[in-house]
Amino acid sequence: MKRIFSCLLLLLLLITLPGVLTSCSLIEPVKKLYVYNWGEYMTLESGEDEVHLNHAFEEWYYETYGERIEVVYSVFSSNEEMYAKLKNGSSKIDLIFPSEYMVERLIAEEMLMPLDYGIITAYEETIDPRFQTLATKPYCVPYTYGYLGLIYDGALDEALRDESGEMSWRVLWNEIPGGTDLTDKILTFNNSRDAFGIAQFILNYERALQSGELPGAKDLYVNTADTARWDEAYLLLEQQKDSLQAYVMDEIYNKMESGAAWLAPYYAGDYFTMVDVNENLAFAYPKEGTNFFYDAMCVPVSAKNPIEAQRYINYILGGADGEALDVAIANAEWVGYSSPNIKVTTNLDYLADMADDEEGYGAEALSILYPESDHEALLAMVEEYAAWREEAGEDYDPADYEGPTPDIAMFTDVNTDFVTYIYQNLDNATLVYANGRWEALKLTSAPCTEIYIFSAVIVLVLIAWAIGYMLLRRYRSRYY
Amino acid sequence: MGRVILKEKMNKKRSFLRTAAAYPHMVWSVLFIVAPLIFVLYYALTEEDASGNFYFSFANITALAGESYLPVFFRSICFAVVATAICLVLAYPLAYFLSKCKVSSQRMLIMLVMLPMWMNLLIRTYSWMNILETNGLINNLLTTIGLPNAKLLGNGAAVVLGMVYNFLPYMIMPIYTVMSKIDSRYLEAAADLGCNGPQTMLRVILPLSASGIISGITMVFVPSVSTFYISQKMGNGRFEMIGDTIERQFMSNYDYHMGATLSLVLMVLIIICLAVMNRFGDEDGGVLV
């Protein structure tokens, strides 16, 4: 009976199999665009009043080109993870979002496709002129940018600032101007480039201070090939060890939000996520200068749909003549990092939404996201606009607004005291040396004598037991 | 005569079927165990020159001996030894207790032992972080009853706790399995011959469960010595284990050769440790049973 049943089952399978196969091939194949982005880095909300960028793109694509496309979206959590997946070449990827140093690395390894600015037509008029001169321009379009800053418990604000009201990266070394002891409350990066970077900003600043040439030759330390400079930074990092609570990456959210740690360096855009949970937190840019980074959109050489990928890039920038500017603005607001898209950043609705206390990130948002801009003047404009918008009610039309509007000039290097360093891809020898120094720093552990003693006791007990056992056996074998 | 031949043929046929049953596993092990091992060996014994060509070299292995990697190996082994010992001390009485329970409640209790394993190791470790944090569950409790805060996270004990918590079921299960199979007639015989409780435990149950202990130790020691996530999170990134070092070679240093060398040395170390232990285990079992 069982046998008959299983035979029937097999027969059934055999009959249906060809049907399934043919029915698959009958359906019109939908083109698929494989997008590989950082986690939580694009607006993909499907609620009302929300924007799902990929769905919006699919719709727009059908209307514009008359064919269906499906965006297959997946995420990575580090540049290195993305690099590994791309390098082994087993997965389909049409568009990636690496950070600047990874872009350089990918270019050096000839893994990126040169972009066609005939397709990405929005580039010229939307991307901030400062970004248009980047050496990586032929291969990537900036998506977001930002700076590294100090996140701290607001109660410490006074103690952390020196006489002139500025903050120094030195506070991460527990050198607190107000004299408070923060041992075991300080976090730092568990990745070599960022950890070394902070030490290098300090050294660069202090050297410039000594020779009186502030704000200092920019690349003296940060991208140096001089091993002696890396040694100096290493020694500085070693001094930091005893005051640290932990080397962290994503654990920082938990620790800062819960108040387990009080002081940590992190990216400006992520500060807003933390302050959302723990409103006691505050943010500042230290006087020594900080890291400037950007994440960009690139098409790998292995991409199957490079043209569609570039149309996607163009759409994210707001499309030709700003037809998708709403989507670009919604995306920039959702992501919360600084946007290199001047059509977005000079849009009063965007600025007002960002500076809004309830829906956005509060008045400090502009000075944190755009520290190099004339943010005080911007804020004044935004407040005026927000008041007008309030009055105009639900169905306001931004075109009716007659007050002052921001322009690009307000964003480009107004605040020249704000020193930034960009990380470049180090040459191989330097990279190996720097990694070796980081290795040396990490290999020395915090003291754990009790573990050593404990395990020594265990081993001794085992040895004693083994010897005792052998003696017992000998003793017994004499009698039995 | 004919019958004999037929029988031989049948034997042959059966043995062919038997080996055929092993083929999937053989293919699996060649693809996913042997081949990766060969790659590890290959990477460990080669270096890359400027133009990306590989050449044979012992440089990585000699670098291991010279540099500061030895303390890391030593540290990992010490942590693993402590974690394994604690697991054993906790698991042995528990396994004994389990094996003495009623069959129906045994099932329930075993499920409780296995329950944490249904969750991902990363999630379990992260939860422990929240419990031990300076303003976590335990410290909140301490402050509400008026005691001072304790630093529970980021020390050696926290790392050991993480290992013990995560690997304890691996110790309980094999010991329990062996113990539940011990024939109760042995115990009756021991009692007949005048053994009291502790003597029965030491001279009958312990030797009979030796094989479970050995496999339990193996199953806890090996993952403990090569762990990388637990030490990073529970130790606040301040107790570098060999697993962390290997992970960094692959993930951020891109030094596959050094990473492969470290893995290879770790594997050899583990094999040596296990060989030593198995030797003792065999002797015990052989003599005392």
mmCIF file with all atom_site columns, C-alpha atoms in Angstrom, chain A residues 78-81 83-84 101-102 105 184-185 190 192 241-252 254-255 258-261 428 431 435-436 438-440 442-448 450-452 454-456 458-459 465-466 469-470 473 476 480, chain B residues 50 67-69 71-72 74-83 85-86 126 129-130 133-135 149 151 153-157 160 203 206 232-233 235-241 245 248-256 258 262 280 283-284 287-288:
data_model
loop_
_atom_site.group_PDB
_atom_site.id
_atom_site.type_symbol
_atom_site.label_atom_id
_atom_site.label_alt_id
_atom_site.label_comp_id
_atom_site.label_asym_id
_atom_site.label_entity_id
_atom_site.label_seq_id
_atom_site.pdbx_PDB_ins_code
_atom_site.Cartn_x
_atom_site.Cartn_y
_atom_site.Cartn_z
_atom_site.occupancy
_atom_site.B_iso_or_equiv
_atom_site.pdbx_formal_charge
_atom_site.auth_seq_id
_atom_site.auth_comp_id
_atom_site.auth_asym_id
_atom_site.auth_atom_id
_atom_site.pdbx_PDB_model_num
ATOM 1   C CA . SER A 1 78  ? 30.731 47.389 7.319  1.00 0.00 ? 78  SER A CA 1
ATOM 2   C CA . ASN A 1 79  ? 32.773 48.401 4.302  1.00 0.00 ? 79  ASN A CA 1
ATOM 3   C CA . GLU A 1 80  ? 34.883 45.310 4.822  1.00 0.00 ? 80  GLU A CA 1
ATOM 4   C CA . GLU A 1 81  ? 31.868 43.024 4.687  1.00 0.00 ? 81  GLU A CA 1
ATOM 5   C CA . TYR A 1 83  ? 34.248 44.411 0.036  1.00 0.00 ? 83  TYR A CA 1
ATOM 6   C CA . ALA A 1 84  ? 34.483 40.705 0.838  1.00 0.00 ? 84  ALA A CA 1
ATOM 7   C CA . TYR A 1 101 ? 38.528 55.132 1.595  1.00 0.00 ? 101 TYR A CA 1
ATOM 8   C CA . MET A 1 102 ? 36.807 52.010 0.309  1.00 0.00 ? 102 MET A CA 1
ATOM 9   C CA . ARG A 1 105 ? 40.535 50.983 -2.638 1.00 0.00 ? 105 ARG A CA 1
ATOM 10  C CA . ASP A 1 184 ? 35.753 53.652 32.978 1.00 0.00 ? 184 ASP A CA 1
ATOM 11  C CA . LYS A 1 185 ? 33.127 55.954 31.433 1.00 0.00 ? 185 LYS A CA 1
ATOM 12  C CA . ASN A 1 190 ? 37.281 49.380 17.906 1.00 0.00 ? 190 ASN A CA 1
ATOM 13  C CA . SER A 1 192 ? 42.101 51.064 13.607 1.00 0.00 ? 192 SER A CA 1
ATOM 14  C CA . LYS A 1 241 ? 43.894 52.363 27.539 1.00 0.00 ? 241 LYS A CA 1
ATOM 15  C CA . ASP A 1 242 ? 43.614 52.700 31.302 1.00 0.00 ? 242 ASP A CA 1
ATOM 16  C CA . SER A 1 243 ? 40.858 55.297 31.212 1.00 0.00 ? 243 SER A CA 1
ATOM 17  C CA . LEU A 1 244 ? 38.704 53.427 28.701 1.00 0.00 ? 244 LEU A CA 1
ATOM 18  C CA . GLN A 1 245 ? 35.636 51.410 29.491 1.00 0.00 ? 245 GLN A CA 1
ATOM 19  C CA . ALA A 1 246 ? 35.524 49.655 26.156 1.00 0.00 ? 246 ALA A CA 1
ATOM 20  C CA . TYR A 1 247 ? 36.504 49.526 22.518 1.00 0.00 ? 247 TYR A CA 1
ATOM 21  C CA . VAL A 1 248 ? 33.174 49.518 20.714 1.00 0.00 ? 248 VAL A CA 1
ATOM 22  C CA . MET A 1 249 ? 31.517 49.741 17.342 1.00 0.00 ? 249 MET A CA 1
ATOM 23  C CA . ASP A 1 250 ? 27.743 49.313 17.307 1.00 0.00 ? 250 ASP A CA 1
ATOM 24  C CA . GLU A 1 251 ? 27.546 48.597 21.064 1.00 0.00 ? 251 GLU A CA 1
ATOM 25  C CA . ILE A 1 252 ? 27.971 52.345 21.464 1.00 0.00 ? 252 ILE A CA 1
ATOM 26  C CA . ASN A 1 254 ? 23.334 50.673 23.895 1.00 0.00 ? 254 ASN A CA 1
ATOM 27  C CA . LYS A 1 255 ? 26.001 52.060 26.173 1.00 0.00 ? 255 LYS A CA 1
ATOM 28  C CA . SER A 1 258 ? 21.466 53.624 28.691 1.00 0.00 ? 258 SER A CA 1
ATOM 29  C CA . GLY A 1 259 ? 24.012 55.932 30.311 1.00 0.00 ? 259 GLY A CA 1
ATOM 30  C CA . ALA A 1 260 ? 26.516 53.139 30.968 1.00 0.00 ? 260 ALA A CA 1
ATOM 31  C CA . ALA A 1 261 ? 29.167 55.310 29.307 1.00 0.00 ? 261 ALA A CA 1
ATOM 32  C CA . ASN A 1 428 ? 50.211 49.015 1.081  1.00 0.00 ? 428 ASN A CA 1
ATOM 33  C CA . LEU A 1 431 ? 48.645 50.042 5.743  1.00 0.00 ? 431 LEU A CA 1
ATOM 34  C CA . ASN A 1 435 ? 47.664 47.563 11.079 1.00 0.00 ? 435 ASN A CA 1
ATOM 35  C CA . GLY A 1 436 ? 50.683 46.129 12.852 1.00 0.00 ? 436 GLY A CA 1
ATOM 36  C CA . TRP A 1 438 ? 46.903 48.491 15.952 1.00 0.00 ? 438 TRP A CA 1
ATOM 37  C CA . GLU A 1 439 ? 47.559 44.778 16.348 1.00 0.00 ? 439 GLU A CA 1
ATOM 38  C CA . ALA A 1 440 ? 50.171 45.516 19.006 1.00 0.00 ? 440 ALA A CA 1
ATOM 39  C CA . LYS A 1 442 ? 44.975 45.177 20.825 1.00 0.00 ? 442 LYS A CA 1
ATOM 40  C CA . LEU A 1 443 ? 47.100 42.151 21.640 1.00 0.00 ? 443 LEU A CA 1
ATOM 41  C CA . THR A 1 444 ? 48.060 43.469 25.052 1.00 0.00 ? 444 THR A CA 1
ATOM 42  C CA . SER A 1 445 ? 45.142 42.642 27.246 1.00 0.00 ? 445 SER A CA 1
ATOM 43  C CA . ALA A 1 446 ? 43.717 44.222 30.353 1.00 0.00 ? 446 ALA A CA 1
ATOM 44  C CA . PRO A 1 447 ? 45.025 42.431 33.451 1.00 0.00 ? 447 PRO A CA 1
ATOM 45  C CA . CYS A 1 448 ? 43.322 39.114 34.120 1.00 0.00 ? 448 CYS A CA 1
ATOM 46  C CA . GLU A 1 450 ? 42.757 35.844 38.510 1.00 0.00 ? 450 GLU A CA 1
ATOM 47  C CA . ILE A 1 451 ? 42.041 33.833 35.385 1.00 0.00 ? 451 ILE A CA 1
ATOM 48  C CA . TYR A 1 452 ? 45.690 32.800 35.076 1.00 0.00 ? 452 TYR A CA 1
ATOM 49  C CA . PHE A 1 454 ? 42.577 29.902 38.480 1.00 0.00 ? 454 PHE A CA 1
ATOM 50  C CA . SER A 1 455 ? 43.628 27.986 35.403 1.00 0.00 ? 455 SER A CA 1
ATOM 51  C CA . ALA A 1 456 ? 47.041 27.234 36.954 1.00 0.00 ? 456 ALA A CA 1
ATOM 52  C CA . ILE A 1 458 ? 43.047 23.648 37.698 1.00 0.00 ? 458 ILE A CA 1
ATOM 53  C CA . VAL A 1 459 ? 46.013 22.368 35.746 1.00 0.00 ? 459 VAL A CA 1
ATOM 54  C CA . TRP A 1 465 ? 45.213 13.740 40.205 1.00 0.00 ? 465 TRP A CA 1
ATOM 55  C CA . ALA A 1 466 ? 46.969 12.032 37.289 1.00 0.00 ? 466 ALA A CA 1
ATOM 56  C CA . TYR A 1 469 ? 46.094 7.934  40.058 1.00 0.00 ? 469 TYR A CA 1
ATOM 57  C CA . MET A 1 470 ? 49.187 6.375  38.549 1.00 0.00 ? 470 MET A CA 1
ATOM 58  C CA . ARG A 1 473 ? 47.326 1.867  40.065 1.00 0.00 ? 473 ARG A CA 1
ATOM 59  C CA . ARG A 1 476 ? 46.905 -1.896 43.388 1.00 0.00 ? 476 ARG A CA 1
ATOM 60  C CA . TYR A 1 480 ? 45.721 -7.991 42.572 1.00 0.00 ? 480 TYR A CA 1
ATOM 61  C CA . ALA B 2 50  ? 54.003 43.157 -4.407 1.00 0.00 ? 50  ALA B CA 1
ATOM 62  C CA . GLU B 2 67  ? 55.832 38.518 18.157 1.00 0.00 ? 67  GLU B CA 1
ATOM 63  C CA . SER B 2 68  ? 53.318 39.098 20.851 1.00 0.00 ? 68  SER B CA 1
ATOM 64  C CA . TYR B 2 69  ? 50.928 36.379 19.672 1.00 0.00 ? 69  TYR B CA 1
ATOM 65  C CA . PRO B 2 71  ? 50.484 35.628 25.162 1.00 0.00 ? 71  PRO B CA 1
ATOM 66  C CA . VAL B 2 72  ? 47.226 35.663 23.199 1.00 0.00 ? 72  VAL B CA 1
ATOM 67  C CA . PHE B 2 74  ? 48.223 31.472 26.372 1.00 0.00 ? 74  PHE B CA 1
ATOM 68  C CA . ARG B 2 75  ? 45.384 33.776 27.436 1.00 0.00 ? 75  ARG B CA 1
ATOM 69  C CA . SER B 2 76  ? 42.838 31.966 25.256 1.00 0.00 ? 76  SER B CA 1
ATOM 70  C CA . ILE B 2 77  ? 43.828 28.588 26.625 1.00 0.00 ? 77  ILE B CA 1
ATOM 71  C CA . CYS B 2 78  ? 43.671 29.825 30.232 1.00 0.00 ? 78  CYS B CA 1
ATOM 72  C CA . PHE B 2 79  ? 40.189 31.288 29.734 1.00 0.00 ? 79  PHE B CA 1
ATOM 73  C CA . ALA B 2 80  ? 39.033 28.111 28.023 1.00 0.00 ? 80  ALA B CA 1
ATOM 74  C CA . VAL B 2 81  ? 40.449 25.904 30.794 1.00 0.00 ? 81  VAL B CA 1
ATOM 75  C CA . VAL B 2 82  ? 38.671 27.911 33.475 1.00 0.00 ? 82  VAL B CA 1
ATOM 76  C CA . ALA B 2 83  ? 35.396 27.979 31.526 1.00 0.00 ? 83  ALA B CA 1
ATOM 77  C CA . ALA B 2 85  ? 36.310 23.432 34.504 1.00 0.00 ? 85  ALA B CA 1
ATOM 78  C CA . ILE B 2 86  ? 33.379 25.545 35.699 1.00 0.00 ? 86  ILE B CA 1
ATOM 79  C CA . TYR B 2 126 ? 23.960 40.868 23.982 1.00 0.00 ? 126 TYR B CA 1
ATOM 80  C CA . MET B 2 129 ? 25.641 42.705 28.339 1.00 0.00 ? 129 MET B CA 1
ATOM 81  C CA . ASN B 2 130 ? 22.415 44.467 29.246 1.00 0.00 ? 130 ASN B CA 1
ATOM 82  C CA . GLU B 2 133 ? 25.984 46.787 32.414 1.00 0.00 ? 133 GLU B CA 1
ATOM 83  C CA . THR B 2 134 ? 26.834 49.505 34.984 1.00 0.00 ? 134 THR B CA 1
ATOM 84  C CA . ASN B 2 135 ? 23.182 50.506 34.942 1.00 0.00 ? 135 ASN B CA 1
ATOM 85  C CA . ASN B 2 149 ? 27.309 49.654 42.003 1.00 0.00 ? 149 ASN B CA 1
ATOM 86  C CA . LYS B 2 151 ? 31.626 46.685 37.765 1.00 0.00 ? 151 LYS B CA 1
ATOM 87  C CA . LEU B 2 153 ? 31.131 43.844 32.638 1.00 0.00 ? 153 LEU B CA 1
ATOM 88  C CA . GLY B 2 154 ? 34.509 44.153 30.999 1.00 0.00 ? 154 GLY B CA 1
ATOM 89  C CA . ASN B 2 155 ? 36.566 41.904 33.239 1.00 0.00 ? 155 ASN B CA 1
ATOM 90  C CA . GLY B 2 156 ? 37.877 38.377 32.919 1.00 0.00 ? 156 GLY B CA 1
ATOM 91  C CA . ALA B 2 157 ? 35.073 36.911 35.004 1.00 0.00 ? 157 ALA B CA 1
ATOM 92  C CA . VAL B 2 160 ? 34.243 33.360 31.508 1.00 0.00 ? 160 VAL B CA 1
ATOM 93  C CA . ARG B 2 203 ? 34.343 4.127  41.884 1.00 0.00 ? 203 ARG B CA 1
ATOM 94  C CA . LEU B 2 206 ? 32.400 8.408  37.718 1.00 0.00 ? 206 LEU B CA 1
ATOM 95  C CA . GLN B 2 232 ? 34.706 41.157 22.539 1.00 0.00 ? 232 GLN B CA 1
ATOM 96  C CA . LYS B 2 233 ? 31.294 41.940 23.950 1.00 0.00 ? 233 LYS B CA 1
ATOM 97  C CA . GLY B 2 235 ? 35.176 41.846 27.871 1.00 0.00 ? 235 GLY B CA 1
ATOM 98  C CA . ASN B 2 236 ? 34.461 45.278 26.358 1.00 0.00 ? 236 ASN B CA 1
ATOM 99  C CA . GLY B 2 237 ? 37.035 44.548 23.676 1.00 0.00 ? 237 GLY B CA 1
ATOM 100 C CA . ARG B 2 238 ? 39.826 44.566 26.219 1.00 0.00 ? 238 ARG B CA 1
ATOM 101 C CA . PHE B 2 239 ? 40.566 40.854 26.434 1.00 0.00 ? 239 PHE B CA 1
ATOM 102 C CA . GLU B 2 240 ? 41.903 39.794 23.114 1.00 0.00 ? 240 GLU B CA 1
ATOM 103 C CA . MET B 2 241 ? 41.413 36.098 22.409 1.00 0.00 ? 241 MET B CA 1
ATOM 104 C CA . THR B 2 245 ? 42.901 38.141 16.406 1.00 0.00 ? 245 THR B CA 1
ATOM 105 C CA . ARG B 2 248 ? 40.673 40.881 12.604 1.00 0.00 ? 248 ARG B CA 1
ATOM 106 C CA . GLN B 2 249 ? 43.234 39.411 10.192 1.00 0.00 ? 249 GLN B CA 1
ATOM 107 C CA . PHE B 2 250 ? 40.450 38.516 7.800  1.00 0.00 ? 250 PHE B CA 1
ATOM 108 C CA . MET B 2 251 ? 37.984 41.319 8.364  1.00 0.00 ? 251 MET B CA 1
ATOM 109 C CA . SER B 2 252 ? 40.080 44.463 8.740  1.00 0.00 ? 252 SER B CA 1
ATOM 110 C CA . ASN B 2 253 ? 43.750 43.695 8.099  1.00 0.00 ? 253 ASN B CA 1
ATOM 111 C CA . TYR B 2 254 ? 43.103 41.688 4.923  1.00 0.00 ? 254 TYR B CA 1
ATOM 112 C CA . ASP B 2 255 ? 46.079 39.551 5.951  1.00 0.00 ? 255 ASP B CA 1
ATOM 113 C CA . TYR B 2 256 ? 44.693 36.157 4.983  1.00 0.00 ? 256 TYR B CA 1
ATOM 114 C CA . MET B 2 258 ? 48.570 35.542 8.925  1.00 0.00 ? 258 MET B CA 1
ATOM 115 C CA . LEU B 2 262 ? 46.958 31.585 13.356 1.00 0.00 ? 262 LEU B CA 1
ATOM 116 C CA . PHE B 2 280 ? 43.942 9.973  30.058 1.00 0.00 ? 280 PHE B CA 1
ATOM 117 C CA . GLU B 2 283 ? 43.333 4.793  30.518 1.00 0.00 ? 283 GLU B CA 1
ATOM 118 C CA . ASP B 2 284 ? 40.692 5.629  33.079 1.00 0.00 ? 284 ASP B CA 1
ATOM 119 C CA . VAL B 2 287 ? 41.377 0.316  33.984 1.00 0.00 ? 287 VAL B CA 1
ATOM 120 C CA . LEU B 2 288 ? 38.489 1.146  36.180 1.00 0.00 ? 288 LEU B CA 1
#
